[in-house]
Coordinates of C-alpha atoms and ligand atoms in Angstrom, one line a residue:
X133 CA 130.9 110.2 101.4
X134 CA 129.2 108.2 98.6
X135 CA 130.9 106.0 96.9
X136 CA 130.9 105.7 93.1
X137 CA 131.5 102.2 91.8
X138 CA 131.9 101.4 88.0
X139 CA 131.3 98.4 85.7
X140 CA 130.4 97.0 82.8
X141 CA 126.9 96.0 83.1
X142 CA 127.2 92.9 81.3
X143 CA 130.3 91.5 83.1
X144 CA 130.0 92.6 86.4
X145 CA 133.7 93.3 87.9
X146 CA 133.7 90.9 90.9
X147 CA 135.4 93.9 92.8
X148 CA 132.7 96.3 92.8
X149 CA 130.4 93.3 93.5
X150 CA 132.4 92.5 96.9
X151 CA 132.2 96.2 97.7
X152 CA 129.1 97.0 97.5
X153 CA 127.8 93.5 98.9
X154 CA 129.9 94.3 101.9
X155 CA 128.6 97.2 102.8
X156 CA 124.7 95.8 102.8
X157 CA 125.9 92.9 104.6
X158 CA 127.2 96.0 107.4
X159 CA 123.9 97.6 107.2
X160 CA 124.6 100.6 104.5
X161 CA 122.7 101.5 101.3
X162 CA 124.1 101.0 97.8
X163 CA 122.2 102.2 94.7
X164 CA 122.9 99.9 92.4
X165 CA 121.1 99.1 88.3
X166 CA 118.2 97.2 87.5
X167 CA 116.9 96.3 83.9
X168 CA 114.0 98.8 84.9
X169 CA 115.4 101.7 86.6
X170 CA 118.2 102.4 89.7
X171 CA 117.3 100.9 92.8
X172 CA 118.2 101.7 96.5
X173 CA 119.1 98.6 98.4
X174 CA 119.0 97.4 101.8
X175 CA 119.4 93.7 103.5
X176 CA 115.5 93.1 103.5
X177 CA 115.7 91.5 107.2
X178 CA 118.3 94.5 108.6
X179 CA 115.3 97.3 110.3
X180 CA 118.2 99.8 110.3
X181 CA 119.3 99.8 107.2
X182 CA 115.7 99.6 105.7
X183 CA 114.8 102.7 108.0
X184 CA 118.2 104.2 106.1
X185 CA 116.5 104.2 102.8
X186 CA 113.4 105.8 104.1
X187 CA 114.9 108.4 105.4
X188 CA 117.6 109.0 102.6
X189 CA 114.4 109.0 99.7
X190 CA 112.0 111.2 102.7
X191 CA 109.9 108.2 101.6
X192 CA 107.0 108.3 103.5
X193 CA 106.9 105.2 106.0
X194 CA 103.5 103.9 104.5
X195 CA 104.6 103.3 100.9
X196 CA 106.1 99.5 101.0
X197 CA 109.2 98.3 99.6
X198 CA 109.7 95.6 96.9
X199 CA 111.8 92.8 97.6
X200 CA 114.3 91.5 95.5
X201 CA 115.5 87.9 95.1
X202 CA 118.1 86.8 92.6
X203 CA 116.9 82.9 93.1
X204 CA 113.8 81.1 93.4
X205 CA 114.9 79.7 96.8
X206 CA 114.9 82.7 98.7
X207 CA 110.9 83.1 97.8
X208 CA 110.5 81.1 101.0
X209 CA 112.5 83.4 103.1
X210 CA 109.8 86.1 102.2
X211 CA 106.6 85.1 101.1
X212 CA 104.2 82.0 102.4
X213 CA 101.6 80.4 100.9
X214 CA 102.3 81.4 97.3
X215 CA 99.4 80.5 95.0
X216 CA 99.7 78.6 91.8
X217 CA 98.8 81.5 89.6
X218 CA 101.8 83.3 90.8
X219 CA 103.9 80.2 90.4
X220 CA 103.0 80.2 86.5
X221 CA 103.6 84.0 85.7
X222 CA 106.9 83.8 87.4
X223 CA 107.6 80.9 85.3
X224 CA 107.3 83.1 82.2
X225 CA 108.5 86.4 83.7
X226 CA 111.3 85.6 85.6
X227 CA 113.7 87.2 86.1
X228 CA 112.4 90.6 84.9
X229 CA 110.0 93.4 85.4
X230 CA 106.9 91.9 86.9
X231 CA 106.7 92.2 90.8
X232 CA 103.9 90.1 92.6
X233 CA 102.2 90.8 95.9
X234 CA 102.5 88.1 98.1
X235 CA 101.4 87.4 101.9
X236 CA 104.3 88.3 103.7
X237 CA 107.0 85.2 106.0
X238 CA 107.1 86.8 109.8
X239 CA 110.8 87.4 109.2
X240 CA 110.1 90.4 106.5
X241 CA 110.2 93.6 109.2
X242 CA 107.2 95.7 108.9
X243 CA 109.0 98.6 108.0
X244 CA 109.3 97.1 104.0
X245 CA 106.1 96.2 103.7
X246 CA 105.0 99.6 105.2
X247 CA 103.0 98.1 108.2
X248 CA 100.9 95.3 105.8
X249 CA 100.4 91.5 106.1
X250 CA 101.3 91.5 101.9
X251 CA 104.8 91.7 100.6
X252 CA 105.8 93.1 96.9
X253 CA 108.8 90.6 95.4
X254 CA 110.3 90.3 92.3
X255 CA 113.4 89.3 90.5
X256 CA 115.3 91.5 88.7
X257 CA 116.7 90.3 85.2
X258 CA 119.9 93.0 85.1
X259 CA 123.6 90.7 85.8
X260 CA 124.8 93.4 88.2
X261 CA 121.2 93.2 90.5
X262 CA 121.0 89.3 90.2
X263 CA 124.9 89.1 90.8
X264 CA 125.0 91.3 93.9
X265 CA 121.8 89.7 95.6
X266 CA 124.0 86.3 94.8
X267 CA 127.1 88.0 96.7
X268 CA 125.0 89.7 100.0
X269 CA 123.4 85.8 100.0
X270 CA 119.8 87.0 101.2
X271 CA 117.2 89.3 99.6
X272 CA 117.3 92.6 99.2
X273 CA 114.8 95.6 99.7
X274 CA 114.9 98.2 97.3
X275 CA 112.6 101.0 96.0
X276 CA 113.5 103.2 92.9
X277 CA 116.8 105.1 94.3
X278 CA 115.4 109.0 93.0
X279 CA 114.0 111.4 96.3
X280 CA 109.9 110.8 97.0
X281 CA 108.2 112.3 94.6
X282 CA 111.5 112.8 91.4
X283 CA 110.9 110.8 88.5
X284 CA 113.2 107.2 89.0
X285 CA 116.5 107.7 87.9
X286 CA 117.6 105.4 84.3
X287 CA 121.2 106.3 84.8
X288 CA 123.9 107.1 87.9
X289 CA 123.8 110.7 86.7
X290 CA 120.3 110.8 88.1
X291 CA 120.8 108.9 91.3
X292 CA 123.6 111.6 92.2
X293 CA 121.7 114.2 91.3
X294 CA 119.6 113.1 94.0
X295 CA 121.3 110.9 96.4
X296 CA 124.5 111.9 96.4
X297 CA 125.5 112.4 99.9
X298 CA 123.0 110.3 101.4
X299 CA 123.6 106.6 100.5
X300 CA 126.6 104.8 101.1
X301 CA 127.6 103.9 97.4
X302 CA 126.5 104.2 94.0
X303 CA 126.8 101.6 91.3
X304 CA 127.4 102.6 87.7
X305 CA 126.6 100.3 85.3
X306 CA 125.2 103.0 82.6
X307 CA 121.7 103.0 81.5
X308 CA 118.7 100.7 82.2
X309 CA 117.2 98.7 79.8
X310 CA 113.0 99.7 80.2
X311 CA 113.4 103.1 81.5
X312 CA 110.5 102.4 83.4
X313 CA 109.7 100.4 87.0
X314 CA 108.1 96.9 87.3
X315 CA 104.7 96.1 86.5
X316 CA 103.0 95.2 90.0
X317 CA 100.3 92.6 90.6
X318 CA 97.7 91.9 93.4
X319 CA 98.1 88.1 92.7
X320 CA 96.0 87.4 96.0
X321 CA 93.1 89.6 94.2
X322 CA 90.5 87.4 92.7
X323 CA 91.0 88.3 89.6
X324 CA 94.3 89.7 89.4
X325 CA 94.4 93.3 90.1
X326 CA 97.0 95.8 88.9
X327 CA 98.7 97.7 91.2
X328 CA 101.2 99.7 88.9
X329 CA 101.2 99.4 84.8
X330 CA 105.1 98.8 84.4
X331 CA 107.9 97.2 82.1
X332 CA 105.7 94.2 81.2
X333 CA 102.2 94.7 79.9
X334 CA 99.1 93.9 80.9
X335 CA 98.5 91.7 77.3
X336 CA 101.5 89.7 78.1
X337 CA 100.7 88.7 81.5
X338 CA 97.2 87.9 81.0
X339 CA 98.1 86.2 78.2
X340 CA 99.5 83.3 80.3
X341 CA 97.4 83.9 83.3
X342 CA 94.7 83.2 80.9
X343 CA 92.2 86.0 82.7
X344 CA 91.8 89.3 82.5
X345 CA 93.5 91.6 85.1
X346 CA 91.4 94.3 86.3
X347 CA 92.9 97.7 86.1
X348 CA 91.8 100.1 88.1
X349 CA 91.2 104.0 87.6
X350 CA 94.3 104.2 89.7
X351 CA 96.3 102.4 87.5
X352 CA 95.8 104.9 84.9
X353 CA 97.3 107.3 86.9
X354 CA 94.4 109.4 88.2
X355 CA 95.7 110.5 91.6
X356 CA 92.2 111.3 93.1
X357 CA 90.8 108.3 92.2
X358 CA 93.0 106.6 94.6
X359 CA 92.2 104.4 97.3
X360 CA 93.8 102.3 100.4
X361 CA 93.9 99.3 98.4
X362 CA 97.4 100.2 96.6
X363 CA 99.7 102.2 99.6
X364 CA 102.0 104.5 97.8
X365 CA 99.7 104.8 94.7
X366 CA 98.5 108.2 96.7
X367 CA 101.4 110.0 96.2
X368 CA 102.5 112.8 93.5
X369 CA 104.8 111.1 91.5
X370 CA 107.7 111.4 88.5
X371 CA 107.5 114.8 88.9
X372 CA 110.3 117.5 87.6
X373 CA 109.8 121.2 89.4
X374 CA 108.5 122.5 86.2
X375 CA 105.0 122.4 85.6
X376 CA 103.5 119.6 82.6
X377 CA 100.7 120.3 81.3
X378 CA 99.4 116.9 79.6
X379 CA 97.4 117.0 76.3
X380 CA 95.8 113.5 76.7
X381 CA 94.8 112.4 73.0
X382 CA 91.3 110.0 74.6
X383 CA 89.4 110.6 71.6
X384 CA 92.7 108.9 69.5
X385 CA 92.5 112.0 67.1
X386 CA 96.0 112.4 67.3
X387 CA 95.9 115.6 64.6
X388 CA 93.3 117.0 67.0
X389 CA 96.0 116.7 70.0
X390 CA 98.2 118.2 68.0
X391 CA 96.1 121.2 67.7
X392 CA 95.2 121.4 71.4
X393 CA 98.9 121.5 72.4
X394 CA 99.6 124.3 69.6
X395 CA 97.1 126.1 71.1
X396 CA 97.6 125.7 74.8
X397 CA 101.5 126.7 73.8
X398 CA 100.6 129.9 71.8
X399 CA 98.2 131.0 74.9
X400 CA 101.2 130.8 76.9
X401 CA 103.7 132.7 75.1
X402 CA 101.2 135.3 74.6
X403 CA 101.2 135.8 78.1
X404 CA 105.0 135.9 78.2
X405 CA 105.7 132.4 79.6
X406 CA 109.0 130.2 78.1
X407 CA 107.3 126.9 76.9
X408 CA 108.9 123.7 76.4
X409 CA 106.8 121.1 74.4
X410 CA 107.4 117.5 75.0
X411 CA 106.5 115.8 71.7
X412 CA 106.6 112.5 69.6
X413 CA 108.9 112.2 66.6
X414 CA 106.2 112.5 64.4
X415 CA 104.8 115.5 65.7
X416 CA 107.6 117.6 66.3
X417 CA 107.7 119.6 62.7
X418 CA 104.0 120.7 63.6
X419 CA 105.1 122.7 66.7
X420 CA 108.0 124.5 64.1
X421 CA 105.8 127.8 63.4
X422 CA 105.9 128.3 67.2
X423 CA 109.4 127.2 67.6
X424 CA 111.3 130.4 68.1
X425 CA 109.4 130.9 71.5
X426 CA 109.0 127.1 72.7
X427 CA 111.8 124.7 73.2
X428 CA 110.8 121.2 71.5
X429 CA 112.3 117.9 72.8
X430 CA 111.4 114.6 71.4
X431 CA 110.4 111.7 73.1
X432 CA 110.6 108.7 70.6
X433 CA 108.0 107.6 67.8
X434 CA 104.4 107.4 68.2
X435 CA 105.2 103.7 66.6
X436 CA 107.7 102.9 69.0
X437 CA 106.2 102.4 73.0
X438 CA 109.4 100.8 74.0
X439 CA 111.4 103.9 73.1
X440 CA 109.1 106.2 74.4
X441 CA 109.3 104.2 78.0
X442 CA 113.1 104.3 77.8
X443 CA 113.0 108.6 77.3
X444 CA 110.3 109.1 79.7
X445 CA 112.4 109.8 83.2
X446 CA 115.1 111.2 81.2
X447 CA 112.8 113.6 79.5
X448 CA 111.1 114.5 82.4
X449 CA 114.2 115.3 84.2
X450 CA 115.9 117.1 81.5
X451 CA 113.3 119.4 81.6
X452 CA 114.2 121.2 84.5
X453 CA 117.4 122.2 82.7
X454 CA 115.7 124.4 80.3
X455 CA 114.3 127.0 82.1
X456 CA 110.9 126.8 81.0
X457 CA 108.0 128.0 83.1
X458 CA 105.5 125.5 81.5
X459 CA 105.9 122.0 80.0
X460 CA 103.4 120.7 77.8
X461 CA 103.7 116.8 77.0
X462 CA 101.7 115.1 74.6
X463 CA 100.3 112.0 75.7
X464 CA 100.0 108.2 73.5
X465 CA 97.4 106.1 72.7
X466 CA 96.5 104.1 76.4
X467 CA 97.4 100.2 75.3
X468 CA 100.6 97.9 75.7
X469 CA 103.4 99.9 76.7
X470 CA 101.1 103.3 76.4
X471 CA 99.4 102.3 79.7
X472 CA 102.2 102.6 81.1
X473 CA 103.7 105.8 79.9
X474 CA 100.1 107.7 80.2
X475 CA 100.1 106.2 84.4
X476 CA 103.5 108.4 84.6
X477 CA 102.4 111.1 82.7
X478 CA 99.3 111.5 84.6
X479 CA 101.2 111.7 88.0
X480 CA 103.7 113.7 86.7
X481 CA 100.9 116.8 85.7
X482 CA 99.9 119.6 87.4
X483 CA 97.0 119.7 84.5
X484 CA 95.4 117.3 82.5
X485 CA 93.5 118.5 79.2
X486 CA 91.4 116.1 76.8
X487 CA 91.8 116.0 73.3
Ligands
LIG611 O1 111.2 98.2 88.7 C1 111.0 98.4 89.9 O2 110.0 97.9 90.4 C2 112.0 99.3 90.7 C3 113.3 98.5 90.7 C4 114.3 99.2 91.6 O3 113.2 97.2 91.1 N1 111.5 99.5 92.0 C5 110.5 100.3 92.3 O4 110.2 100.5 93.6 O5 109.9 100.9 91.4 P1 109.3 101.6 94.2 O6 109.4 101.5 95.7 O7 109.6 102.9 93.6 O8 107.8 101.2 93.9 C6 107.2 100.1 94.5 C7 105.7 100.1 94.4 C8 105.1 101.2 95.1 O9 104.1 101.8 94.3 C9 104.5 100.5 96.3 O10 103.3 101.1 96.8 C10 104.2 99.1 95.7 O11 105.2 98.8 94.8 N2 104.1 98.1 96.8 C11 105.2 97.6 97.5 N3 104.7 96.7 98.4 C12 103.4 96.6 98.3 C13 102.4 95.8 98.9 N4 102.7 95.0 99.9 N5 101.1 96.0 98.5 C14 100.8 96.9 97.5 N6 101.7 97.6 96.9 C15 103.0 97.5 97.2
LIG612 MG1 109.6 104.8 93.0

């Protein structure tokens, strides 16, 4: 039923590329790699096949789609009246993983923007993405290709895991580059207003925007601080079926974290519960004493944000595997790329305790 296409990522086969393109251009669904994470395509102006990837994520109808162009030219066919500010960061950041809010062209169905006036776009910086956009000729819509409410899937694996069954083809190009989705930007806001920490940080943007970007609570990943200004945002998110219990280091004494999520894990096996401690490299000989009941993955060094973005989803997924009853993650330090990875961690929780 679904079809599994492979390639090199770096040379695209021109087959697959035909293959896939030929079935958007008939109005199917192909989940295909971007430099961030797998996306779910669609042709952005067929209202069937858009509806197809609602319906094959159970994405709920309000959460918009982000539109994907592989050329500057097809900007027009989506967006009007695109300010000058947006003009300059997608100068800089394009192609890549920074997705702007635009005011939507009339041509853009309502069902991908999710019934608003605005529409997300971006340009993905991945040969196979900007190579099959080229080869379907017009834009494409595409949210992360993992079922509402999964953590987004960084290799095929994970999108058949999911998907499988439900989308027309699959394109494996092997692992993403980030590991995690877009930044997104409320361009129109005055100032800039961040929808979604992502890929690209908030330092890098603003430093050629030359403003600052207001992040809202939201954008750290507090779910009940969430309002109508970022559909979508709402939702539970990135989450694996095991509970995560986050140990959020906000007082940046990471030794006192560590404590915290030695603790919280030895109250749990006391009470018979498996544990399974999520931890930085550096950190992982301190949960040793505790070991023999706990399972201890690593997620990357505490010095390394671009590492620990790239394991996140993976992480998250794998621990589902493991038949634990209780995750406990340790969170990083909230700048750069650490924004980013404490929004998904947030989501992903059932509980969130300071340290
Ligand atoms: O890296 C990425 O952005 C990946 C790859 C596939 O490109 N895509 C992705 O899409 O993460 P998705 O659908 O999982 O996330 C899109 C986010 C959602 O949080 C949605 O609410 C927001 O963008 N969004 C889309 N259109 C919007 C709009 N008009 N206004 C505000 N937020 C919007
Ligand atoms: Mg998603």
């Amino acid at each position: 039923m679904t079809m599994i296409l492979k390639t090199d990522p770096q040379r695209p086969d021109p087959e697959v590329l035909r293959t896939a393109a030929e079935i958007l251009r008939g109005g199917g669904i192909v989940a295909f790699p971007t430099e961030t994470v797998y996306g779910l395509a669609a042709v952005v102006f067929n209202e069937a096949a858009v509806k197809k990837i609602f319906f094959a994520k159970m994405r709920p109808p309000d959460n918009p789609l982000i539109v994907h162009i592989s050329d500057i030219s097809m900007l027009d066919e989506v967006a009007v009246n695109v300010p000058k500010k947006a003009y300059n960061l997608m100068e800089t950041f394009w192609p890549g993983p920074l997705t702007l809010i635009l005011p939507k062209h009339h041509n853009v169905p309502k069902t991908v923007t999710g019934g608003l006036d605005t529409v997300a776009v971006r340009m993905p910086a991945h040969p196979v993405a900007m190579m099959l956009i080229n080869e379907v000729g017009v834009p494409i819509a595409a949210p992360s290709a993992n079922l509402a409410g999964r953590p987004s899937p960084t290799t095929a694996a994970h999108v058949i895991r999911d998907l499988y069954g439900r989308i027309d083809a699959i394109i494996d190009a092997g692992e993403t580059i980030y590991g995690v989705e877009s930044t997104v930007v409320n361009i129109l806001a005055e100032p800039p207003l961040l929808l979604r920490p992502g890929a690209y940080t908030v330092e890098d943007l603003e430093r050629v925007l030359g403003e600052k970007i207001t992040i809202p609570e939201f954008a750290r990943g507090y779910i009940e601080a969430e309002d109508a200004l970022a559909p979508g945002m709402k939702y539970k998110h990135y989450s694996p079926e095991t509970p995560i219990i986050l140990i959020d280091p906000s007082s940046g004494d990471v030794k006192k974290m560590v404590d915290v999520v030695r603790d919280t894990a030895l109250s749990y096996i006391n009470e018979g519960y498996r544990v399974c401690i999520v931890a930085t490299f550096e950190n992982v000989d301190e949960y040793s004493s505790i070991s023999r009941n706990a399972v201890v993955l690593g997620l990357g060094s505490r010095k390394n944000a671009f590492e620990i973005a790239k394991n996140l989803f993976k992480i998250l997924r794998s621990i589902d595997d493991l038949n634990c009853d209780i995750a406990i993650i340790e969170g990083v330090q909230e700048k750069g790329l650490g924004l980013t990875v404490m929004n998904r961690l947030r989501k992903a929780s059932k509980t969130i305790i300071k340290a």
